[in-house]
CSV table of C-alpha atoms in Angstrom, one decimal:
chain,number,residue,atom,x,y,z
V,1453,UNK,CA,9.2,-2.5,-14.9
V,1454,UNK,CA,9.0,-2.8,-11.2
V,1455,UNK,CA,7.5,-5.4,-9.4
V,1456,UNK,CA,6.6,-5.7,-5.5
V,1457,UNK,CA,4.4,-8.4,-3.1
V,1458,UNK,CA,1.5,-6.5,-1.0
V,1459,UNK,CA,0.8,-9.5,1.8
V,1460,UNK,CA,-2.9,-10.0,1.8
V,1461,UNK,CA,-5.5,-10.3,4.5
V,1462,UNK,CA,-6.1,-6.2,4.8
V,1463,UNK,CA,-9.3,-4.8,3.5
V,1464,UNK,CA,-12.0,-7.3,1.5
V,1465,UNK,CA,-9.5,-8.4,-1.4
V,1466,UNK,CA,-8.3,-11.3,0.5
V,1467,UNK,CA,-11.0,-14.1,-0.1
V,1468,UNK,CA,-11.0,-16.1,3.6
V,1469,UNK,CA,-13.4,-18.9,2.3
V,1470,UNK,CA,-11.2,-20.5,0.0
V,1471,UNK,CA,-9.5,-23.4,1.0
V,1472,UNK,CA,-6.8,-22.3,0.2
V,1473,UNK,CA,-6.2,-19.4,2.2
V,1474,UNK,CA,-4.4,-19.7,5.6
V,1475,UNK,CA,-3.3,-17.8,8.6
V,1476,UNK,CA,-2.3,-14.1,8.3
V,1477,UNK,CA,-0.4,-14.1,11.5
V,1478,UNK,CA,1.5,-17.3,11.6
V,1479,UNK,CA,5.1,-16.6,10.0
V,1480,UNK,CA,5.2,-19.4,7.8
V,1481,UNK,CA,2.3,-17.1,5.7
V,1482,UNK,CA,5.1,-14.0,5.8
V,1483,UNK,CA,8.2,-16.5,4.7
V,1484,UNK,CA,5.8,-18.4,2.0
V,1485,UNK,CA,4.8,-14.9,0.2
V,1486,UNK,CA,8.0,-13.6,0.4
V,1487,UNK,CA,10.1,-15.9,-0.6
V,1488,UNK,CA,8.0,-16.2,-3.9
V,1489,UNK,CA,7.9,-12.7,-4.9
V,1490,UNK,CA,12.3,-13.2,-4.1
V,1491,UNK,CA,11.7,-16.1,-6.6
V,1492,UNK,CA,10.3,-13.9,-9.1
V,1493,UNK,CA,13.3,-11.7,-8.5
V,1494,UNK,CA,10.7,-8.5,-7.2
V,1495,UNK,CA,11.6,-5.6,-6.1
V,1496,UNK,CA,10.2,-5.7,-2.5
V,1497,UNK,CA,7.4,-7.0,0.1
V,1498,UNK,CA,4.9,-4.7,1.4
V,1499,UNK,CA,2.7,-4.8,4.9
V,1500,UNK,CA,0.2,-2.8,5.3
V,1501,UNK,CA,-1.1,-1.9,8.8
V,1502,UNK,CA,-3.2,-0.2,11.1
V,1503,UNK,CA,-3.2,1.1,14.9
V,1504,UNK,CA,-6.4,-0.4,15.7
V,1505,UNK,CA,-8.6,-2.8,14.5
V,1506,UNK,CA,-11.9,-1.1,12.9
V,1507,UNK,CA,-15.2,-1.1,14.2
V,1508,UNK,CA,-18.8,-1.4,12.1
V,1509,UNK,CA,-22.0,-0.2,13.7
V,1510,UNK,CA,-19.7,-0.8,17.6
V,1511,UNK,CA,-18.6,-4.2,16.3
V,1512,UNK,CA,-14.7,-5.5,15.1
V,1513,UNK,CA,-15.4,-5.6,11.2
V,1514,UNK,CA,-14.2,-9.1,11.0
V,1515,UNK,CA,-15.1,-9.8,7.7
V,1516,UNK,CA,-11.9,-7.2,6.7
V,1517,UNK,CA,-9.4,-8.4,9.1
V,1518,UNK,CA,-9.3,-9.5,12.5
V,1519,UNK,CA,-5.3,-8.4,13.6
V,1520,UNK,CA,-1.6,-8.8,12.0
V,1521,UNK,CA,1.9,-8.7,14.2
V,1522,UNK,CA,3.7,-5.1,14.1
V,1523,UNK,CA,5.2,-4.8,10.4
V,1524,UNK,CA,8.8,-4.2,11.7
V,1525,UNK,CA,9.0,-6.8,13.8
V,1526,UNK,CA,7.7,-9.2,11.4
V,1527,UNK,CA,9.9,-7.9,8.5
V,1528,UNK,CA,13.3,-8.0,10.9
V,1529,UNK,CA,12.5,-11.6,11.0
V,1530,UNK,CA,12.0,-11.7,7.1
V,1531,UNK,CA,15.8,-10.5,6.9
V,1532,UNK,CA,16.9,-13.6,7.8
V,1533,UNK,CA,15.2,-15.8,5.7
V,1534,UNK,CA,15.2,-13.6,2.1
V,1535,UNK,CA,18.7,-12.3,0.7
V,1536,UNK,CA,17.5,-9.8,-2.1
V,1537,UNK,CA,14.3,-8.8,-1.5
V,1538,UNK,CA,13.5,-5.5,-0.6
V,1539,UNK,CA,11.2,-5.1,2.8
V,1540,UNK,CA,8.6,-2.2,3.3
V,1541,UNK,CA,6.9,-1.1,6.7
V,1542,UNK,CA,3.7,0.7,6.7
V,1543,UNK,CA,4.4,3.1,9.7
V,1544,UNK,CA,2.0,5.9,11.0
V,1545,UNK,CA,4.0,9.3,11.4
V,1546,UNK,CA,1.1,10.1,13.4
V,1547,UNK,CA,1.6,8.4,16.5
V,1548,UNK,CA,5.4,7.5,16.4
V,1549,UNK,CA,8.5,9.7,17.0
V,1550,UNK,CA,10.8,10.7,14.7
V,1551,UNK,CA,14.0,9.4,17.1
V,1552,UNK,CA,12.4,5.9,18.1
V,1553,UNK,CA,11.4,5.4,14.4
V,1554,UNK,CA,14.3,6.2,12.1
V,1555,UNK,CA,16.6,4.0,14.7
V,1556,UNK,CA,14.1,0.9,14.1
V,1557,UNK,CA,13.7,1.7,10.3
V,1558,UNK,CA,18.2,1.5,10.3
V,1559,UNK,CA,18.5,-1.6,12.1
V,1560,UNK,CA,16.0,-3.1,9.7
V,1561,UNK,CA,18.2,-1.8,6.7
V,1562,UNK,CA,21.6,-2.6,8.4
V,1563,UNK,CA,20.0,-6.0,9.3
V,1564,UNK,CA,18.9,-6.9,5.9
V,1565,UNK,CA,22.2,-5.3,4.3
V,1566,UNK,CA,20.4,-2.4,2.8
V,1567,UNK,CA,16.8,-3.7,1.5
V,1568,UNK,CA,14.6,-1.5,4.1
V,1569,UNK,CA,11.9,1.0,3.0
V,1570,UNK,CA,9.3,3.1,5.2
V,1571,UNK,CA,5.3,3.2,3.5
V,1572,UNK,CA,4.6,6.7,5.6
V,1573,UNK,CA,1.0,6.9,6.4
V,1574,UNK,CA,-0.9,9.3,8.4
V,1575,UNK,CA,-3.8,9.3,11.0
V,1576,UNK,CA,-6.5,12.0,11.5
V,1577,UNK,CA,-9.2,10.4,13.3
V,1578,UNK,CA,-9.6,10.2,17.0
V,1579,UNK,CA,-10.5,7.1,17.0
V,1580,UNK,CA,-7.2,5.7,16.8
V,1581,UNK,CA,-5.8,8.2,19.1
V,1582,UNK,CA,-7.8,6.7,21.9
V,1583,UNK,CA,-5.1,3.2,21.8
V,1584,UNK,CA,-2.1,5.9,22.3
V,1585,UNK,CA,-0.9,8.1,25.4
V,1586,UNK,CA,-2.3,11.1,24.2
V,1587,UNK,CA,-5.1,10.3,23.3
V,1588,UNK,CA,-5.7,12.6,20.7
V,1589,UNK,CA,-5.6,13.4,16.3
V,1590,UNK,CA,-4.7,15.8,14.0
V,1591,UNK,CA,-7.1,18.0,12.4
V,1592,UNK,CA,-6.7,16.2,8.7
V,1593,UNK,CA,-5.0,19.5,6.8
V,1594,UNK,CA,-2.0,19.2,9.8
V,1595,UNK,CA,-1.4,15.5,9.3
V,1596,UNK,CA,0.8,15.9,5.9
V,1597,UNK,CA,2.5,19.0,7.7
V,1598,UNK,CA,3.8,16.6,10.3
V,1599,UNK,CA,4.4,13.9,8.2
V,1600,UNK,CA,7.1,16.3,6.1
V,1601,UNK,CA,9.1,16.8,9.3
V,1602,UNK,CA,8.7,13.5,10.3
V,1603,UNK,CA,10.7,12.6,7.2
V,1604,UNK,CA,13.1,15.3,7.2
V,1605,UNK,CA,13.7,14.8,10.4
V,1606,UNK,CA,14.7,10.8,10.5
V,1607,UNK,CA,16.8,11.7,7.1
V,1608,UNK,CA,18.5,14.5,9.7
V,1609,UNK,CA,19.0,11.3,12.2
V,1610,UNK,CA,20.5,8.9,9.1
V,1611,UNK,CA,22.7,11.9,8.1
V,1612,UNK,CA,24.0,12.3,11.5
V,1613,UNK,CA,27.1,9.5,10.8
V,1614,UNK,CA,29.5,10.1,8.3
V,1615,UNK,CA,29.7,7.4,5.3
V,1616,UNK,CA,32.8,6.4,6.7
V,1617,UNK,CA,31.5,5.9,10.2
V,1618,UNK,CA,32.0,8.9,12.7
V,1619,UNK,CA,29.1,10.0,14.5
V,1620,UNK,CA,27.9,13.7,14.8
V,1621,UNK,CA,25.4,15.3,17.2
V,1622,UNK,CA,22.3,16.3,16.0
V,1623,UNK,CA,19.8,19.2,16.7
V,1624,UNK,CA,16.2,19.5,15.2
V,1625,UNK,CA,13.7,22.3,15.5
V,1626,UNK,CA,10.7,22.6,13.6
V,1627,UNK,CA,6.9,23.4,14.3
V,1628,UNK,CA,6.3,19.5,15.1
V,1629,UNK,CA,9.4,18.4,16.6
V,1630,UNK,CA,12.2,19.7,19.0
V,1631,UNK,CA,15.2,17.3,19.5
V,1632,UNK,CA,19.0,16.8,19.9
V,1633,UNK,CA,21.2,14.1,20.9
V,1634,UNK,CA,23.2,11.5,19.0
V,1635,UNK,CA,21.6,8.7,17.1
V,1636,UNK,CA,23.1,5.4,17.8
V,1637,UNK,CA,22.9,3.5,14.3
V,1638,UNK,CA,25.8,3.9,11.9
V,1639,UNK,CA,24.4,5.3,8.4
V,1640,UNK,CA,22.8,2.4,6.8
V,1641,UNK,CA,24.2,0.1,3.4
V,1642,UNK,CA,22.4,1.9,1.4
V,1643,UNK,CA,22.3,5.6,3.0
V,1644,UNK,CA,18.4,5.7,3.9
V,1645,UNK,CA,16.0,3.5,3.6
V,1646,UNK,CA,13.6,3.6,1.1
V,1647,UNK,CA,10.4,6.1,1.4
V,1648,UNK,CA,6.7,5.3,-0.1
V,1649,UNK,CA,3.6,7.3,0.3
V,1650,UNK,CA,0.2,5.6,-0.2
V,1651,UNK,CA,-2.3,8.1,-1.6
V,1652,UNK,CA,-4.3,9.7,-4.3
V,1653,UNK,CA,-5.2,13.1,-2.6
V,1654,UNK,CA,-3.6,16.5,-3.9
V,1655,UNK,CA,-1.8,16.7,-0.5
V,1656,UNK,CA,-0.3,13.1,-1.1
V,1657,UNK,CA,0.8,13.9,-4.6
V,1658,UNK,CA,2.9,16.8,-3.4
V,1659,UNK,CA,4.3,15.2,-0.3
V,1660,UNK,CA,5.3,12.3,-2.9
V,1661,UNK,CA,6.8,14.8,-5.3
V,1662,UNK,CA,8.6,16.3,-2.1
V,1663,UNK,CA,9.5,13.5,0.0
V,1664,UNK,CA,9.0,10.2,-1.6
V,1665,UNK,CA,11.1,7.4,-3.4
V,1666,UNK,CA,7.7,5.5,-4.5
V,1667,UNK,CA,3.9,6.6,-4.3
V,1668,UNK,CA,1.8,3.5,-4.3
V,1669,UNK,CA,-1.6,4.6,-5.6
V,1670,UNK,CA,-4.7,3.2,-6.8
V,1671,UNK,CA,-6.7,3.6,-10.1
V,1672,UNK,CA,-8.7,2.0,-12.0
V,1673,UNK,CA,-8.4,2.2,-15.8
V,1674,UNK,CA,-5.4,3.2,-18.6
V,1675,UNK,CA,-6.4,6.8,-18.7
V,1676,UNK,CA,-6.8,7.2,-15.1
V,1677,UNK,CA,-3.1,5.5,-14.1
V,1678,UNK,CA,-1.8,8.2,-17.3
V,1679,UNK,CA,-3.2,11.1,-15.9
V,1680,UNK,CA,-2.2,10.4,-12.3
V,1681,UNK,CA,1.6,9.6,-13.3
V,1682,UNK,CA,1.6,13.2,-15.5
V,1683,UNK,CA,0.3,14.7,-12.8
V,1684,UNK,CA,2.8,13.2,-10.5
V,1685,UNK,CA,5.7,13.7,-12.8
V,1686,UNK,CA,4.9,17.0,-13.4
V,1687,UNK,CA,5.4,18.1,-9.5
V,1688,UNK,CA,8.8,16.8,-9.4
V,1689,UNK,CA,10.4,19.7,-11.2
V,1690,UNK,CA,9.5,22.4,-8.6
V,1691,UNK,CA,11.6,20.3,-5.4
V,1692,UNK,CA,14.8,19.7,-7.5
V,1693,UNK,CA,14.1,16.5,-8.7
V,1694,UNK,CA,14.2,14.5,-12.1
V,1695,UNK,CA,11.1,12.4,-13.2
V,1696,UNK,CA,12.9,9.2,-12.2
V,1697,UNK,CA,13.7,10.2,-8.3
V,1698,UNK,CA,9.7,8.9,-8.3
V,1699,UNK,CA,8.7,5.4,-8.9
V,1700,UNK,CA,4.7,5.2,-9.2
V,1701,UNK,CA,3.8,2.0,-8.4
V,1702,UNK,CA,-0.1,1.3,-8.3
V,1703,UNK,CA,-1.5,-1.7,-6.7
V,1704,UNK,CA,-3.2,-4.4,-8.9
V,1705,UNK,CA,-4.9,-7.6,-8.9
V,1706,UNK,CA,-3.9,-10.1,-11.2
V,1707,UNK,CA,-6.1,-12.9,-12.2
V,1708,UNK,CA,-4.7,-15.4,-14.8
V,1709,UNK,CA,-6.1,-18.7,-17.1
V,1710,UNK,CA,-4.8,-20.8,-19.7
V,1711,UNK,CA,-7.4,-19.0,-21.8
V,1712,UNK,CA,-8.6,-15.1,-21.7
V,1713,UNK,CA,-11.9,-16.9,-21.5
V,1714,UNK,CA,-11.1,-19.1,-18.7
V,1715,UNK,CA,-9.2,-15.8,-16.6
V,1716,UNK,CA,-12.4,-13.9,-17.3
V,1717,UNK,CA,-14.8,-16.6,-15.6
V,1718,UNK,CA,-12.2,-17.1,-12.5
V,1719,UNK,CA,-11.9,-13.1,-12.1
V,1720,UNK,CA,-16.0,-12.9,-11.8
V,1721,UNK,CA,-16.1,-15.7,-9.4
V,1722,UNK,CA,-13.5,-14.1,-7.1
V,1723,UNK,CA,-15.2,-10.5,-7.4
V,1724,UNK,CA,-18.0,-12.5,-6.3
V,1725,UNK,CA,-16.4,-13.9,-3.4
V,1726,UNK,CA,-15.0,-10.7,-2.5
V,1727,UNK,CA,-18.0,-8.7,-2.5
V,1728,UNK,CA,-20.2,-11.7,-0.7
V,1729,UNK,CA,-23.4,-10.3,0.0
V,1730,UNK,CA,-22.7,-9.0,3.5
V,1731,UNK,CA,-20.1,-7.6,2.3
V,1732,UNK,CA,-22.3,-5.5,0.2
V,1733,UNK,CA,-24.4,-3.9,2.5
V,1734,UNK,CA,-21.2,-3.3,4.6
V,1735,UNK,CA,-19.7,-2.0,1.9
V,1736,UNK,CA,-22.7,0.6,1.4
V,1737,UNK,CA,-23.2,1.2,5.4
V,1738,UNK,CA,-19.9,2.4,5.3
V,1739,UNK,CA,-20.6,4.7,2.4
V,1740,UNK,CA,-24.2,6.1,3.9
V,1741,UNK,CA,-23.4,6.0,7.1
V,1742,UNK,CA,-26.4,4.2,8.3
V,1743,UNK,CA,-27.5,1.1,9.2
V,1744,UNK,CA,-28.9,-0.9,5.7
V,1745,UNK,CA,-29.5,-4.3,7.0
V,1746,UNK,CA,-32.8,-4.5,5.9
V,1747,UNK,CA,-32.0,-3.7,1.9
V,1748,UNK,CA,-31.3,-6.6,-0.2
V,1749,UNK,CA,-28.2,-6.5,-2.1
V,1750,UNK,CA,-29.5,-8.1,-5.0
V,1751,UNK,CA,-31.8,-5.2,-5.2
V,1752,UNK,CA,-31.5,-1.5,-6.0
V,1753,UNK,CA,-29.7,0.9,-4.3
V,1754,UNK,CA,-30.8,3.2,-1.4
V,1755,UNK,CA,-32.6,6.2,-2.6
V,1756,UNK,CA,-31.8,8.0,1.1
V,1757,UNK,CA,-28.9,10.5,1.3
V,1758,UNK,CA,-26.2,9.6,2.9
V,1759,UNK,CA,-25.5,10.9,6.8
V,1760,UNK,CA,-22.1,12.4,7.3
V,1761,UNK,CA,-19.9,11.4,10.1
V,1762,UNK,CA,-22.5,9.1,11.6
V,1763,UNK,CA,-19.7,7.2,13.6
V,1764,UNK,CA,-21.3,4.2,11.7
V,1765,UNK,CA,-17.8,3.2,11.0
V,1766,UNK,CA,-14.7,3.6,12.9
V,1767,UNK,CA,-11.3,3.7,11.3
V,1768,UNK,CA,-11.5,3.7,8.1
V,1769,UNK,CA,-11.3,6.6,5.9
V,1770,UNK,CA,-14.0,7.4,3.7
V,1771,UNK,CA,-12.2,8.6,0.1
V,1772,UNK,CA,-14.3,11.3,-1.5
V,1773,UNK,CA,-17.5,13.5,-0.9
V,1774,UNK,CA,-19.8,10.6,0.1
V,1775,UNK,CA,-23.0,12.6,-1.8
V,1776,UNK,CA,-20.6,13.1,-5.2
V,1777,UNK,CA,-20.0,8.9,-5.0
V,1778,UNK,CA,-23.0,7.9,-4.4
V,1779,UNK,CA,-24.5,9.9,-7.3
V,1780,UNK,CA,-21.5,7.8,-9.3
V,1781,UNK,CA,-22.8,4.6,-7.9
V,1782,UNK,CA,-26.7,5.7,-8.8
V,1783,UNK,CA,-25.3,6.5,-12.2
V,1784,UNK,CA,-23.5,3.2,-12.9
V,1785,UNK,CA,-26.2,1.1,-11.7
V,1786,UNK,CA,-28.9,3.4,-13.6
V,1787,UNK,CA,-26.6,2.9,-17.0
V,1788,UNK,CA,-25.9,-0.7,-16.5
V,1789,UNK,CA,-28.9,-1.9,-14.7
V,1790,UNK,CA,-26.9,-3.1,-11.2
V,1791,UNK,CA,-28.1,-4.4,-8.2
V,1792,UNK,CA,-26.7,-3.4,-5.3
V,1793,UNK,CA,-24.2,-6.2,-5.1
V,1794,UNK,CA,-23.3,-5.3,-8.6
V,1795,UNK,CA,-23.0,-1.6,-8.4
V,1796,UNK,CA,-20.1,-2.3,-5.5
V,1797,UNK,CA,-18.5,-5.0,-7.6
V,1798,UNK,CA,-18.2,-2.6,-10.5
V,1799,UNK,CA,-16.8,0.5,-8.3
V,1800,UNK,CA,-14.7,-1.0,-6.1
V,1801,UNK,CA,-12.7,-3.0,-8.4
V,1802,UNK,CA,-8.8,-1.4,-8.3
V,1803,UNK,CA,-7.0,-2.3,-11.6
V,1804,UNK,CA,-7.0,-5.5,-12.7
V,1805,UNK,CA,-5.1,-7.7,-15.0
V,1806,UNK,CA,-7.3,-10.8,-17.0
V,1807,UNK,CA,-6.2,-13.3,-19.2
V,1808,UNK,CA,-4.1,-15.8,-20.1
V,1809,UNK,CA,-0.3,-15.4,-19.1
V,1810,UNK,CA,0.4,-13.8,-21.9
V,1811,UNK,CA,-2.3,-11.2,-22.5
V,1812,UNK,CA,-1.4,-10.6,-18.7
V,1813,UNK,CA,2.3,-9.9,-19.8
V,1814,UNK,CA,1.3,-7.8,-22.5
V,1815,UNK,CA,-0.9,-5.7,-21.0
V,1816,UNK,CA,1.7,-4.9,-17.5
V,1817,UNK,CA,4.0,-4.3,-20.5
V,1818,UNK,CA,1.9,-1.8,-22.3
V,1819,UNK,CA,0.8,-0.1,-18.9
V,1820,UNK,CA,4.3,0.7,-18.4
V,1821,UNK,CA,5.5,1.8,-22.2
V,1822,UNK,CA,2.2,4.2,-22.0
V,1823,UNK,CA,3.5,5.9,-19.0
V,1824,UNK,CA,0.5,4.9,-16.9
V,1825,UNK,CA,2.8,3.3,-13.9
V,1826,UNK,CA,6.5,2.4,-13.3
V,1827,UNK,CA,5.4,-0.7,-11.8
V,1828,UNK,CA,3.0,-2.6,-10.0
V,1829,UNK,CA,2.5,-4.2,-6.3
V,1830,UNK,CA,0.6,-6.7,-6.7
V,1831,UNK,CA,-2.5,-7.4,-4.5
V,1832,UNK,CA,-3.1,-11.4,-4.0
V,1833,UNK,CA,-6.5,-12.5,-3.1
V,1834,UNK,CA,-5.0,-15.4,-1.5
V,1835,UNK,CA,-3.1,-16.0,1.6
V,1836,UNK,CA,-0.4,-16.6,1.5
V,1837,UNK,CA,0.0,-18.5,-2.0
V,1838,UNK,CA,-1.6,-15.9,-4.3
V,1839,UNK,CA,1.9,-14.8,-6.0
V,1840,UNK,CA,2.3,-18.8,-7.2
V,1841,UNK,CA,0.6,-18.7,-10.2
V,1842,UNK,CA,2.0,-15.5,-11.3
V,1843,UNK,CA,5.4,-15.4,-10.8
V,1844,UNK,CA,5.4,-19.5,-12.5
V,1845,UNK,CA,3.9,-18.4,-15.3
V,1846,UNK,CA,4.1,-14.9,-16.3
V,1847,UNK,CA,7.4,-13.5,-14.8
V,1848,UNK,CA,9.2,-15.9,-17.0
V,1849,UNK,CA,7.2,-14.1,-20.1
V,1850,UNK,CA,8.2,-10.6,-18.8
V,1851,UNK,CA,11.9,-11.4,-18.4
V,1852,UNK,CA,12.0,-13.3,-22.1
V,1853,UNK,CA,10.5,-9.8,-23.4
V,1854,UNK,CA,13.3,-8.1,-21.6
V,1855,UNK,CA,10.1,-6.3,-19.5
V,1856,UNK,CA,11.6,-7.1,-16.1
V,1857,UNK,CA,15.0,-8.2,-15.0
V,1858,UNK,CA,16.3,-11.7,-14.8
V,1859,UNK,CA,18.4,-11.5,-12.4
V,1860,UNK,CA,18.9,-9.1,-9.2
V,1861,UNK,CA,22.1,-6.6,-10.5
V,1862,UNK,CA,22.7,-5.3,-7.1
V,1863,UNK,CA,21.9,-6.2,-3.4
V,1864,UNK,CA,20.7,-3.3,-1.9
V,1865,UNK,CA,16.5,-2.0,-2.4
V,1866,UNK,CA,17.9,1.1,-3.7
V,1867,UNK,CA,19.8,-0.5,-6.7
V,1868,UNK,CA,16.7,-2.7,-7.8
V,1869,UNK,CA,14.5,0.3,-7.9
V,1870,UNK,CA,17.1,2.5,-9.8
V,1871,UNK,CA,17.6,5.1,-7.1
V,1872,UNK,CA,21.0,6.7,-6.5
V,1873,UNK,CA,22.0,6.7,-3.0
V,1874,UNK,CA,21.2,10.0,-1.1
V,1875,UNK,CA,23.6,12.7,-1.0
V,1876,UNK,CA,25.3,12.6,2.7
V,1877,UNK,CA,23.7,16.0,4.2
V,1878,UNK,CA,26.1,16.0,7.2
């Protein structure tokens, strides 16, 4: 299997009240996490990150994450301090440029000796347009269009040296972009860097199957992660490609114990943490899209319909027909008898491993034999030492099961995930 580090301190997984839990921006957070997940001989590091912070009801929602350094930057300085470990950007294709982008995406891989990889994300909100020159979005069916250029363009830019070092001029026009020149990065160690797409949507599925060298996705149970990977798989065929050009790679919390018993007990009280109880009435505004401050989590749900595109919430994107999920969350709670609190506890939870070390290795194991994932990034709920626990006491399981590697058997991102270097296109 394949294993990658997601730094925490994005969304409400990361629980700021423990003791524990320490800086998000200071470096020594970045080296701490990452030279762990080296240690447990993963594949690669991940960042998330977003163009501007989000706003709740006109207010920074603080209580997801008040601001991070720009991924690149902070990963360049990662390079210097790791030696195998593969290091992923999240980078909007939205508001960059193709040129600007794919020469700071091949220093990173020429400065790390080949270990780079892109997480392409998209924008289609105004909101975020107002921090950039223009000012404006893309209407949300476009954003996936420009995205595919944006790819094939920067692979144009990468293919524009020779493997054995000569420089050609380059020419690109398409619908979205217009340019020509020469790009000033010799082709990297390991050809291009490494490409992931983060989504669930049809249009993300396909422009994984199209594009992508990993889709990191997001489901919660066995059956879920096995359709979604058949699905996936199944898309491959009709761009050329064999099921293994795709790594799926969900993201999962992990929460172990030295008994089942004693994981269980520790998972519920950091669910609880999580989802505090402003955090559940946040969690519900955002879904409503109105103010709920006078509900009591601990009670029942709201029985008003929900108002769409209230402006309630600014930056994040809402996943699914709001009126379809809360009839889901009415339906859990109804079946269960849930509170408020309780209802977004149960629905929000991603996938999650429980249990002693090895029930944990067992089940990651089994998840991968039942062709539900190819791996898993791993979501801490701590910063920045969330990735102790499990790479000191279950890696070592995985690797005596013959699971997950032992040892690194190449240097470059490309050779841990199993990829063949891209064909030169010159």
């Amino acid at each position: 299997m394949h294993l990658a580090a997601h730094f925490p301190g994005v969304n409400a997984t990361t629980v700021w009240a423990d003791p524990r839990s320490r800086s998000q921006i200071d470096f020594s957070s970045f080296v701490h996490l990452a030279r762990t997940a080296e240690r447990g001989k993963f594949d690669f590091f991940f960042l998330a990150e977003g163009l501007r912070l989000r706003e709740h009801n006109g207010r920074i929602h603080d209580l997801d994450v008040v601001g991070r350094p720009e991924s690149l930057t902070v990963l360049n300085a990662l390079a210097a301090v790791t030696e195998r470990l593969g290091l992923a950007a999240t980078v909007n294709a939205t508001f960059n440029e193709p040129y600007e982008l794919a020469r700071r995406l091949a220093t990173l891989d020429h400065l790390s000796e080949g270990r780079a990889a892109w997480n392409v994300v998209t924008s289609s909100d105004a909101f975020t347009g107002e921090n950039f020159r223009r000012g404006g979005y893309l209407d949300r069916a476009d954003r996936y269009t420009r995205a595919a250029e944006f790819v094939a363009t920067a692979r144009e830019l990468w293919d524009s040296w020779t493997p054995d070092g000569a420089s050609r001029s380059f020419a690109h026009e398409g619908e979205q972009f217009t340019i020509s020149g020469e790009f000033t990065v010799p082709r990297s160690p390991q050809g291009h860097p490494v490409v992931i797409q983060a989504g669930d949507s049809s249009e993300g599925r396909e422009f994984a199957a199209s594009a992508a060298d990993i889709i990191f996705t997001r489901h919660g149970t066995l059956e879920a992660g096995r359709d979604f990977y058949a699905d996936v798989k199944a898309r491959l065929a009709a761009y050329g490609r064999q099921p293994d050009d795709l790594k799926i790679m969900p993201g999962v919390t992990v929460v172990t114990g030295d008994t089942d018993a004693e994981a269980q007990e520790r998972a519920y009280e950091i669910r609880r943490q999580q989802v505090s109880p402003q955090n559940a009435i946040l969690a519900a505004e955002q879904l409503w899209g109105t103010d709920l401050s006078a509900y009591d989590p601990d009670g029942p749900l709201p029985e008003i319909d929900p108002v769409i595109d209230s402006g309630l919430v600014k930056g994040r994107v809402l996943h699914g027909d709001p009126f379809a999920v809360v009839a889901r969350w009415r339906a859990v709670a109804e079946a269960k008898g849930l509170s408020l609190r309780q209802t977004v506890i149960e629905t929000t939870t991603r996938q999650s491993f429980i249990g002693s070390p090895q029930t944990v290795a067992a089940e990651l194991t089994a998840f991968v034999d039942e062709r539900a994932a190819d791996g898993f990034i791993l979501v801490p709920h701590l910063t920045p030492g969330g990735l102790d626990d499990f790479v000191d006491r279950v890696v070592p399981l995985l690797q005596e099961s013959g699971a997950f590697r032992s040892e690194y058997s190449g240097s470059t991102l490309r050779s841990h995930l199993g990829l063949a270097e891209p064909v030169w296109k010159g």
